[in-house]
Coordinates of C-alpha atoms in Angstrom, one line a residue:
M1253 CA -31.6 -34.1 24.3
L1254 CA -35.0 -35.9 23.9
K1255 CA -38.1 -34.1 25.0
K1256 CA -40.0 -35.7 27.8
L1257 CA -43.5 -37.0 27.0
I1258 CA -46.0 -35.0 29.0
K1259 CA -49.1 -36.5 30.5
V1260 CA -52.3 -35.4 29.0
L1261 CA -55.8 -36.1 30.3
I1262 CA -58.7 -35.8 27.8
I1263 CA -62.2 -36.0 29.1
D1264 CA -64.5 -36.2 26.1
N1265 CA -66.4 -39.2 24.7
S1266 CA -66.7 -37.8 21.2
A1267 CA -65.1 -39.3 18.0
I1268 CA -63.1 -36.0 17.7
A1269 CA -61.5 -36.6 21.1
Q1270 CA -60.5 -40.1 20.0
T1271 CA -59.0 -38.8 16.8
V1272 CA -57.0 -36.2 18.7
S1273 CA -55.9 -38.7 21.3
A1274 CA -54.7 -41.1 18.6
D1275 CA -52.8 -38.3 16.8
L1276 CA -50.9 -37.3 19.9
Y1277 CA -50.0 -40.9 20.6
D1278 CA -48.9 -41.6 17.0
Q1279 CA -46.8 -38.5 17.0
L1280 CA -45.1 -39.5 20.3
V1281 CA -45.6 -36.1 21.8
A1282 CA -47.7 -37.1 24.8
R1283 CA -48.9 -39.9 27.0
V1284 CA -52.7 -39.6 26.7
T1285 CA -55.4 -40.9 29.0
L1286 CA -58.9 -40.7 27.5
L1287 CA -61.9 -40.8 29.8
A1288 CA -65.6 -40.2 29.2
S1289 CA -66.9 -38.6 32.4
G1290 CA -65.8 -35.7 34.6
A1291 CA -66.1 -37.8 37.8
E1292 CA -63.6 -40.3 36.4
G1293 CA -61.2 -37.5 35.5
L1294 CA -61.4 -35.9 39.0
A1295 CA -60.8 -39.3 40.7
L1296 CA -57.7 -40.0 38.5
A1297 CA -56.4 -36.4 39.1
E1298 CA -56.4 -37.0 42.8
T1299 CA -53.8 -39.7 42.4
E1300 CA -51.9 -38.7 39.3
M1301 CA -50.5 -35.4 38.0
F1302 CA -51.2 -34.3 34.4
E1303 CA -49.5 -31.4 32.8
L1304 CA -52.3 -30.8 30.4
V1305 CA -56.1 -31.4 31.0
C1306 CA -58.5 -31.2 28.0
V1307 CA -62.2 -31.3 28.8
A1308 CA -65.4 -31.2 26.8
Y1309 CA -67.7 -28.3 27.7
A1310 CA -70.6 -30.7 28.0
M1311 CA -69.7 -34.0 29.7
T1312 CA -71.9 -36.9 30.4
D1313 CA -72.2 -36.2 34.2
M1314 CA -71.3 -32.5 34.7
N1315 CA -70.5 -29.2 32.9
A1316 CA -67.1 -27.6 32.5
E1317 CA -67.7 -25.0 35.2
D1318 CA -68.2 -27.6 37.9
F1319 CA -65.3 -29.7 36.7
C1320 CA -62.9 -26.7 36.7
C1321 CA -63.9 -25.6 40.1
Q1322 CA -63.3 -29.1 41.6
L1323 CA -60.1 -29.6 39.7
R1324 CA -58.6 -26.3 40.9
N1325 CA -59.1 -27.4 44.5
L1326 CA -57.0 -30.5 44.0
P1327 CA -53.3 -30.3 45.2
G1328 CA -51.0 -29.4 42.3
Y1329 CA -53.8 -28.3 39.9
E1330 CA -54.1 -24.8 41.2
H1331 CA -52.1 -23.5 38.1
A1332 CA -52.4 -26.5 35.7
T1333 CA -53.3 -25.9 32.1
V1334 CA -56.9 -26.7 31.4
I1335 CA -58.1 -26.5 27.8
L1336 CA -61.9 -26.5 27.1
F1337 CA -63.2 -28.2 24.0
A1338 CA -66.3 -26.4 22.8
A1339 CA -68.6 -27.1 19.9
E1340 CA -71.2 -24.4 20.7
T1341 CA -70.6 -20.7 20.7
D1342 CA -72.5 -19.7 23.9
K1343 CA -70.2 -16.9 24.8
V1344 CA -71.7 -16.4 28.3
A1345 CA -71.2 -20.0 29.2
L1346 CA -67.7 -20.1 27.9
K1347 CA -66.9 -16.9 29.8
E1348 CA -68.2 -18.5 33.0
A1349 CA -65.9 -21.5 32.4
M1350 CA -62.9 -19.2 31.9
L1351 CA -63.7 -17.4 35.1
V1352 CA -63.8 -20.6 37.2
G1353 CA -60.5 -22.0 35.9
A1354 CA -60.3 -22.9 32.2
T1355 CA -57.0 -21.7 30.7
D1356 CA -58.2 -21.5 27.1
V1357 CA -61.2 -22.4 24.9
V1358 CA -60.8 -24.0 21.5
S1359 CA -63.3 -25.1 18.9
K1360 CA -63.9 -28.8 18.1
N1361 CA -65.4 -28.0 14.7
N1362 CA -62.0 -28.0 12.9
V1363 CA -60.2 -31.2 13.8
E1364 CA -56.9 -30.3 12.1
Q1365 CA -56.8 -26.9 13.7
L1366 CA -57.5 -28.5 17.1
K1367 CA -54.7 -31.0 16.6
H1368 CA -52.3 -28.2 15.5
Y1369 CA -53.3 -26.1 18.6
L1370 CA -52.6 -29.0 21.0
H1371 CA -49.2 -29.8 19.3
R1372 CA -48.1 -26.2 19.6
H1373 CA -49.3 -26.1 23.3
I1374 CA -47.5 -29.3 24.1
E1375 CA -44.3 -28.1 22.3
R1376 CA -44.3 -25.0 24.6
L1377 CA -44.7 -27.2 27.7
T1378 CA -41.9 -29.6 26.7
R1379 CA -39.4 -27.3 25.1
N1380 CA -35.8 -27.8 26.3
I1381 CA -34.4 -24.5 27.3
M1382 CA -30.7 -24.1 27.5
G1383 CA -29.0 -21.0 29.0
K1384 CA -27.2 -19.4 31.8
V1385 CA -29.1 -17.3 34.4
L1386 CA -27.7 -14.9 37.0
L1387 CA -30.0 -14.8 40.0
V1388 CA -29.8 -12.0 42.6
E1389 CA -31.8 -12.8 45.7
D1390 CA -30.9 -12.2 49.4
S1391 CA -33.5 -14.5 50.9
P1392 CA -31.9 -18.0 51.3
S1393 CA -35.3 -19.8 51.1
Q1394 CA -36.4 -17.9 48.0
Q1395 CA -33.0 -18.3 46.4
L1396 CA -33.2 -22.1 46.9
L1397 CA -36.7 -22.3 45.5
I1398 CA -36.0 -20.3 42.4
Q1399 CA -32.8 -22.1 41.7
H1400 CA -34.6 -25.4 41.9
L1401 CA -37.3 -24.2 39.5
L1402 CA -34.8 -22.9 37.0
E1403 CA -32.7 -26.0 37.1
Q1404 CA -35.8 -28.1 36.5
M1405 CA -36.0 -26.3 33.2
G1406 CA -32.4 -27.3 32.4
L1407 CA -30.9 -23.9 33.0
E1408 CA -27.5 -23.2 34.6
V1409 CA -27.9 -20.8 37.5
E1410 CA -25.3 -18.5 39.2
L1411 CA -26.4 -17.2 42.6
Y1412 CA -25.7 -13.9 44.2
T1413 CA -27.1 -12.2 47.3
S1414 CA -25.4 -8.8 46.5
A1415 CA -26.3 -6.7 43.5
K1416 CA -22.9 -5.1 43.7
K1417 CA -21.1 -8.4 43.3
A1418 CA -23.5 -9.5 40.6
W1419 CA -22.8 -6.3 38.7
H1420 CA -19.1 -6.8 39.0
T1421 CA -19.5 -10.4 37.6
I1422 CA -21.7 -9.2 34.7
Q1423 CA -19.0 -6.6 33.7
Q1424 CA -16.3 -9.2 33.8
A1425 CA -18.2 -12.0 32.1
E1426 CA -16.7 -13.1 28.8
T1427 CA -20.1 -14.1 27.4
Q1428 CA -23.5 -12.6 28.1
Y1429 CA -25.9 -14.2 30.4
D1430 CA -29.1 -15.4 28.8
L1431 CA -31.2 -13.9 31.6
V1432 CA -30.8 -11.9 34.8
I1433 CA -33.4 -12.3 37.5
T1434 CA -33.2 -9.9 40.5
D1435 CA -35.3 -8.8 43.4
T1436 CA -35.9 -5.1 43.3
I1437 CA -35.2 -4.6 47.0
L1438 CA -31.9 -6.1 48.3
D1439 CA -29.7 -5.7 51.3
G1440 CA -26.5 -3.8 50.7
E1441 CA -25.5 -0.6 49.0
M1442 CA -27.0 -1.5 45.6
S1443 CA -30.6 -2.4 45.0
G1444 CA -32.0 -4.5 42.2
V1445 CA -33.3 -1.3 40.6
A1446 CA -29.8 0.2 40.6
L1447 CA -28.4 -3.0 39.1
V1448 CA -30.8 -2.8 36.2
R1449 CA -29.9 0.9 35.7
E1450 CA -26.2 0.1 35.6
M1451 CA -26.8 -2.7 33.1
R1452 CA -28.9 -0.5 30.7
N1453 CA -26.6 2.5 31.0
N1454 CA -23.2 1.0 30.9
L1455 CA -23.3 -2.3 29.0
N1456 CA -22.5 -2.1 25.3
E1457 CA -24.5 -5.2 24.3
E1458 CA -25.5 -6.0 20.7
I1459 CA -28.5 -7.8 22.2
E1460 CA -29.6 -6.6 25.6
T1461 CA -29.6 -9.2 28.3
P1462 CA -33.2 -9.7 29.4
V1463 CA -34.1 -8.8 33.0
L1464 CA -36.9 -10.3 35.0
A1465 CA -37.6 -8.3 38.2
M1466 CA -39.2 -9.8 41.3
S1467 CA -41.0 -8.0 44.1
A1468 CA -43.4 -8.7 46.9
I1469 CA -44.9 -5.2 46.5
D1470 CA -47.7 -5.0 43.9
E1471 CA -47.7 -1.4 42.9
K1472 CA -48.7 -0.2 39.4
S1473 CA -46.4 2.8 39.6
R1474 CA -43.4 0.6 40.5
R1475 CA -44.1 -1.8 37.6
I1476 CA -44.2 1.1 35.1
E1477 CA -41.0 2.6 36.6
L1478 CA -39.2 -0.7 36.2
L1479 CA -40.4 -1.2 32.6
H1480 CA -39.2 2.4 31.7
L1481 CA -35.9 1.5 33.3
G1482 CA -35.4 -1.4 31.0
V1483 CA -36.8 -4.4 32.8
N1484 CA -38.3 -6.9 30.3
D1485 CA -40.8 -8.6 32.6
Y1486 CA -42.0 -8.5 36.2
I1487 CA -43.2 -11.2 38.6
L1488 CA -44.8 -11.0 42.0
K1489 CA -43.8 -12.9 45.1
P1490 CA -44.6 -15.4 46.4
I1491 CA -43.3 -17.2 43.3
V1492 CA -45.6 -19.5 41.4
R1493 CA -43.7 -22.3 39.6
E1494 CA -45.8 -22.2 36.4
E1495 CA -45.7 -18.5 36.1
L1496 CA -41.9 -18.2 36.7
Q1497 CA -41.1 -21.0 34.3
A1498 CA -43.4 -19.5 31.6
R1499 CA -41.9 -16.0 31.9
V1500 CA -38.3 -17.3 32.0
G1501 CA -38.9 -19.5 29.0
N1502 CA -40.4 -16.7 27.0
L1503 CA -37.6 -14.3 27.8
I1504 CA -34.9 -16.7 26.9
E1505 CA -36.7 -17.9 23.8
N1506 CA -37.2 -14.4 22.6
R1507 CA -33.6 -13.5 23.1
R1508 CA -32.5 -16.7 21.2
M1509 CA -34.9 -15.8 18.3
L1510 CA -33.6 -12.2 18.2
A1511 CA -30.0 -13.5 18.1
E1512 CA -30.9 -15.8 15.2
I1513 CA -32.6 -13.0 13.3
M1514 CA -29.5 -10.7 13.8
E1515 CA -27.2 -13.5 12.7
Q1516 CA -29.3 -14.1 9.6
R1517 CA -29.3 -10.4 8.9
K1518 CA -25.5 -10.3 9.1
M1519 CA -25.3 -13.2 6.7
L1520 CA -27.6 -11.5 4.3
E1521 CA -25.5 -8.3 4.6
Q1522 CA -22.4 -10.3 4.0
L1523 CA -23.9 -11.9 0.9
A1524 CA -24.9 -8.5 -0.4
L1525 CA -21.4 -7.0 0.1
I1526 CA -19.0 -10.0 -0.5
D1527 CA -18.0 -11.4 -3.8
P1528 CA -18.7 -15.2 -3.7
V1529 CA -15.7 -16.1 -5.9
T1530 CA -12.9 -14.1 -4.4
K1531 CA -14.4 -13.4 -0.9
L1532 CA -13.4 -9.7 -1.4
Y1533 CA -15.7 -6.8 -1.0
N1534 CA -17.9 -6.4 -4.1
R1535 CA -19.2 -3.5 -6.2
N1536 CA -22.1 -2.9 -3.7
A1537 CA -19.6 -2.6 -0.9
F1538 CA -17.4 -0.2 -3.0
N1539 CA -20.4 2.0 -3.6
D1540 CA -21.2 2.0 0.1
I1541 CA -17.7 2.2 1.6
G1542 CA -16.0 4.3 -1.0
P1543 CA -17.8 7.6 -0.3
K1544 CA -17.1 7.2 3.4
Q1545 CA -13.4 6.6 2.8
L1546 CA -13.3 9.8 0.7
E1547 CA -15.1 11.8 3.3
S1548 CA -12.8 10.4 6.0
A1549 CA -9.6 11.3 4.0
A1550 CA -10.8 14.8 3.4
R1551 CA -11.8 15.3 7.1
N1552 CA -8.5 13.9 8.4
N1553 CA -6.4 15.8 5.7
I1554 CA -4.8 12.7 4.2
P1555 CA -4.4 11.7 0.5
L1556 CA -6.2 8.8 -1.1
C1557 CA -5.5 6.8 -4.3
L1558 CA -8.1 4.9 -6.3
V1559 CA -6.7 2.1 -8.5
V1560 CA -8.5 0.1 -11.1
A1561 CA -6.8 -3.2 -12.0
D1562 CA -7.7 -5.4 -15.0
I1563 CA -6.3 -8.8 -15.9
D1564 CA -5.0 -8.7 -19.4
Y1565 CA -6.7 -11.0 -22.0
F1566 CA -8.6 -12.8 -19.3
K1567 CA -11.2 -14.1 -21.8
R1568 CA -8.4 -16.3 -23.2
V1569 CA -7.9 -17.9 -19.7
N1570 CA -11.6 -18.9 -19.6
D1571 CA -11.6 -20.1 -23.2
E1572 CA -8.4 -22.1 -22.9
Y1573 CA -8.6 -23.4 -19.3
G1574 CA -12.4 -23.2 -18.5
H1575 CA -14.4 -21.1 -16.1
I1576 CA -13.5 -23.1 -13.0
R1577 CA -9.8 -22.5 -13.6
G1578 CA -10.7 -18.9 -14.4
D1579 CA -12.4 -18.5 -11.0
A1580 CA -9.3 -19.9 -9.3
V1581 CA -7.2 -17.3 -11.1
L1582 CA -9.5 -14.5 -9.9
T1583 CA -9.4 -15.9 -6.3
E1584 CA -5.6 -16.1 -6.3
M1585 CA -5.3 -12.6 -7.9
G1586 CA -7.5 -11.3 -5.1
E1587 CA -5.2 -12.9 -2.5
C1588 CA -2.2 -11.3 -4.1
L1589 CA -3.8 -7.8 -4.0
K1590 CA -4.7 -8.3 -0.4
S1591 CA -1.2 -9.3 0.5
Y1592 CA 0.1 -5.8 -0.6
I1593 CA -2.5 -3.6 1.0
R1594 CA -1.8 -2.0 4.4
R1595 CA -3.9 -1.0 7.4
G1596 CA -6.5 1.4 6.1
D1597 CA -6.3 0.2 2.5
L1598 CA -9.2 -1.7 0.8
V1599 CA -9.5 -4.0 -2.1
F1600 CA -12.7 -4.8 -4.1
R1601 CA -13.7 -7.0 -7.0
W1602 CA -15.5 -4.6 -9.3
G1603 CA -16.7 -7.4 -11.6
G1604 CA -15.4 -9.7 -14.3
E1605 CA -11.6 -9.5 -14.2
E1606 CA -11.5 -6.0 -12.7
F1607 CA -10.5 -5.0 -9.2
V1608 CA -10.5 -1.7 -7.4
L1609 CA -8.1 -0.6 -4.6
L1610 CA -8.4 2.3 -2.2
L1611 CA -5.0 3.2 -0.9
A1612 CA -4.3 5.7 2.0
C1613 CA -1.3 7.4 0.4
N1614 CA -0.3 10.1 -2.2
A1615 CA 0.0 9.4 -6.0
K1616 CA 3.7 8.9 -5.9
K1617 CA 3.7 6.3 -3.2
G1618 CA 0.6 4.7 -4.7
A1619 CA 2.3 4.4 -8.1
V1620 CA 5.3 2.7 -6.5
L1621 CA 3.2 0.2 -4.6
V1622 CA 1.1 -0.6 -7.6
E1623 CA 4.2 -1.1 -9.8
K1624 CA 5.4 -3.7 -7.2
I1625 CA 2.0 -5.4 -7.5
R1626 CA 2.1 -5.4 -11.3
Y1627 CA 5.6 -6.9 -11.3
K1628 CA 4.6 -9.6 -8.7
I1629 CA 1.6 -10.6 -10.9
A1630 CA 3.8 -10.9 -14.0
Q1631 CA 6.3 -13.1 -12.2
T1632 CA 3.7 -15.4 -10.6
K1633 CA 1.5 -18.2 -11.8
F1634 CA -2.1 -18.0 -10.6
A1635 CA -3.8 -21.4 -10.6
Q1636 CA -0.9 -22.6 -12.8
V1637 CA -1.7 -19.9 -15.3
S1638 CA 0.6 -17.0 -16.3
I1639 CA -1.1 -13.6 -16.5
T1640 CA -0.4 -9.9 -16.5
A1641 CA -2.5 -7.0 -15.4
S1642 CA -2.9 -3.3 -16.3
F1643 CA -3.5 -0.6 -13.7
G1644 CA -5.0 2.9 -13.8
L1645 CA -4.5 5.3 -10.8
S1646 CA -6.2 8.5 -9.7
W1647 CA -5.9 10.4 -6.5
V1648 CA -7.1 13.2 -4.2
E1649 CA -4.7 15.6 -2.4
P1650 CA -5.0 16.0 1.4
G1651 CA -8.2 17.9 2.3
Q1652 CA -9.4 17.9 -1.3
L1653 CA -13.1 17.1 -1.9
K1654 CA -13.9 14.9 -4.9
H1655 CA -16.9 12.7 -5.8
L1656 CA -16.2 9.0 -5.9
H1657 CA -17.7 8.7 -9.4
D1658 CA -15.2 11.3 -10.7
L1659 CA -12.3 9.7 -9.0
F1660 CA -13.2 6.3 -10.5
E1661 CA -13.7 7.7 -13.9
Q1662 CA -10.2 9.2 -13.9
A1663 CA -8.7 5.9 -12.8
D1664 CA -10.7 4.1 -15.5
K1665 CA -9.3 6.6 -18.1
A1666 CA -5.8 5.9 -16.9
L1667 CA -6.5 2.1 -17.2
L1668 CA -7.6 2.6 -20.8
Q1669 CA -4.3 4.4 -21.4
A1670 CA -2.4 1.5 -19.9
K1671 CA -4.2 -0.9 -22.2
S1672 CA -3.8 1.1 -25.3
G1673 CA -0.1 1.5 -24.4
G1674 CA 0.5 -2.2 -24.6
R1675 CA -1.0 -3.6 -21.3
N1676 CA 1.0 -4.9 -18.3
R1677 CA 1.7 -1.4 -17.1
V1678 CA 0.7 1.2 -14.6
C1679 CA -0.6 4.6 -15.7
V1680 CA -1.4 7.5 -13.4
Y1681 CA -4.2 9.9 -14.4
S1682 CA -3.2 13.2 -15.9
D1683 CA -5.2 15.9 -17.5
D1684 CA -2.3 16.6 -19.9
A1685 CA -2.2 13.0 -21.1
L1686 CA -5.8 13.0 -22.3

């Protein structure tokens, strides 16, 4: 969706203003009208609506304080954004301008900084917000007004007059709403406050749905109570279009950014724990998950086997067929191992041509299963290459506590025994055999 071009009025006859105006035009982010005097600007504002007004502190015919006072009295400009361009640093005068209606003051001394500031401000005014909003409001006129303002922003709106019905819908929704807006006081057995309490206490959300509370009562204690309850923002009635749209835009944008950050974090975690070649868990994952599996087995009084598998003479595969074919062999080997594991079992790529399996069974059953895997590998071509594998197995008895390092070391010793015994075989760790 293309962003709309907002209308910008600049009242400043300096060369800097002309540079800024040309930049906004060239970048196609705004339709700019450049005037020299405050009187011209006020006359044009009476007949045309501008989303952004930029005005020099010192104009040819009036100062910024007078201009802001007169502009704020024009219909539609009560809450318009007015940016004051200031070259001097008279803090008292600038404060007076802010008090009579300037939204912000920026310096004209750094042209690039000024252009960047205006681009960012225009971007906020023109951002396309997509999302689904649930609105709970029992006043038909207020509901209609707020729905209209939200739809102006491009949002999809679901309307409810009852907090109880809204809560039922939130519970049943397959996907989260991007924002919930509710009046705090509603007709019926559930208030807006109770709705927020139910949401925060009973929804198991990875990212909390933001809530914007509305009220005609301006009490500091009420606002603090709502914030403690879990409301993200608060707006007073009667609703002001610019304020509502700014608060709604910020809440939805913040939720979107948080979702992106969490998704990126998951991707980074996956990269840290997943082997890129075989897509199996890697050594980092084994070191993280392995101790938890051991603790769980001991706590639940179940046996556990640790198996180290090594492809025999894998270096020959890389030397004869190349590393791309070698990676394909590793990938298909991983798929073969996964096809044999059951619920509760795990398979990891340890590194190189070695794999590790954690099996929720005793040594006897584990040895039988691993022998089936060994036989399958010997009878199968992986990426059109015939291979064999050697296996070493160690185990813990039900309820037995053992350190992961010790368990792995025992399986590794059994693997060495399998290799020294001619490879392509399964050896179970035994103190007597060593």
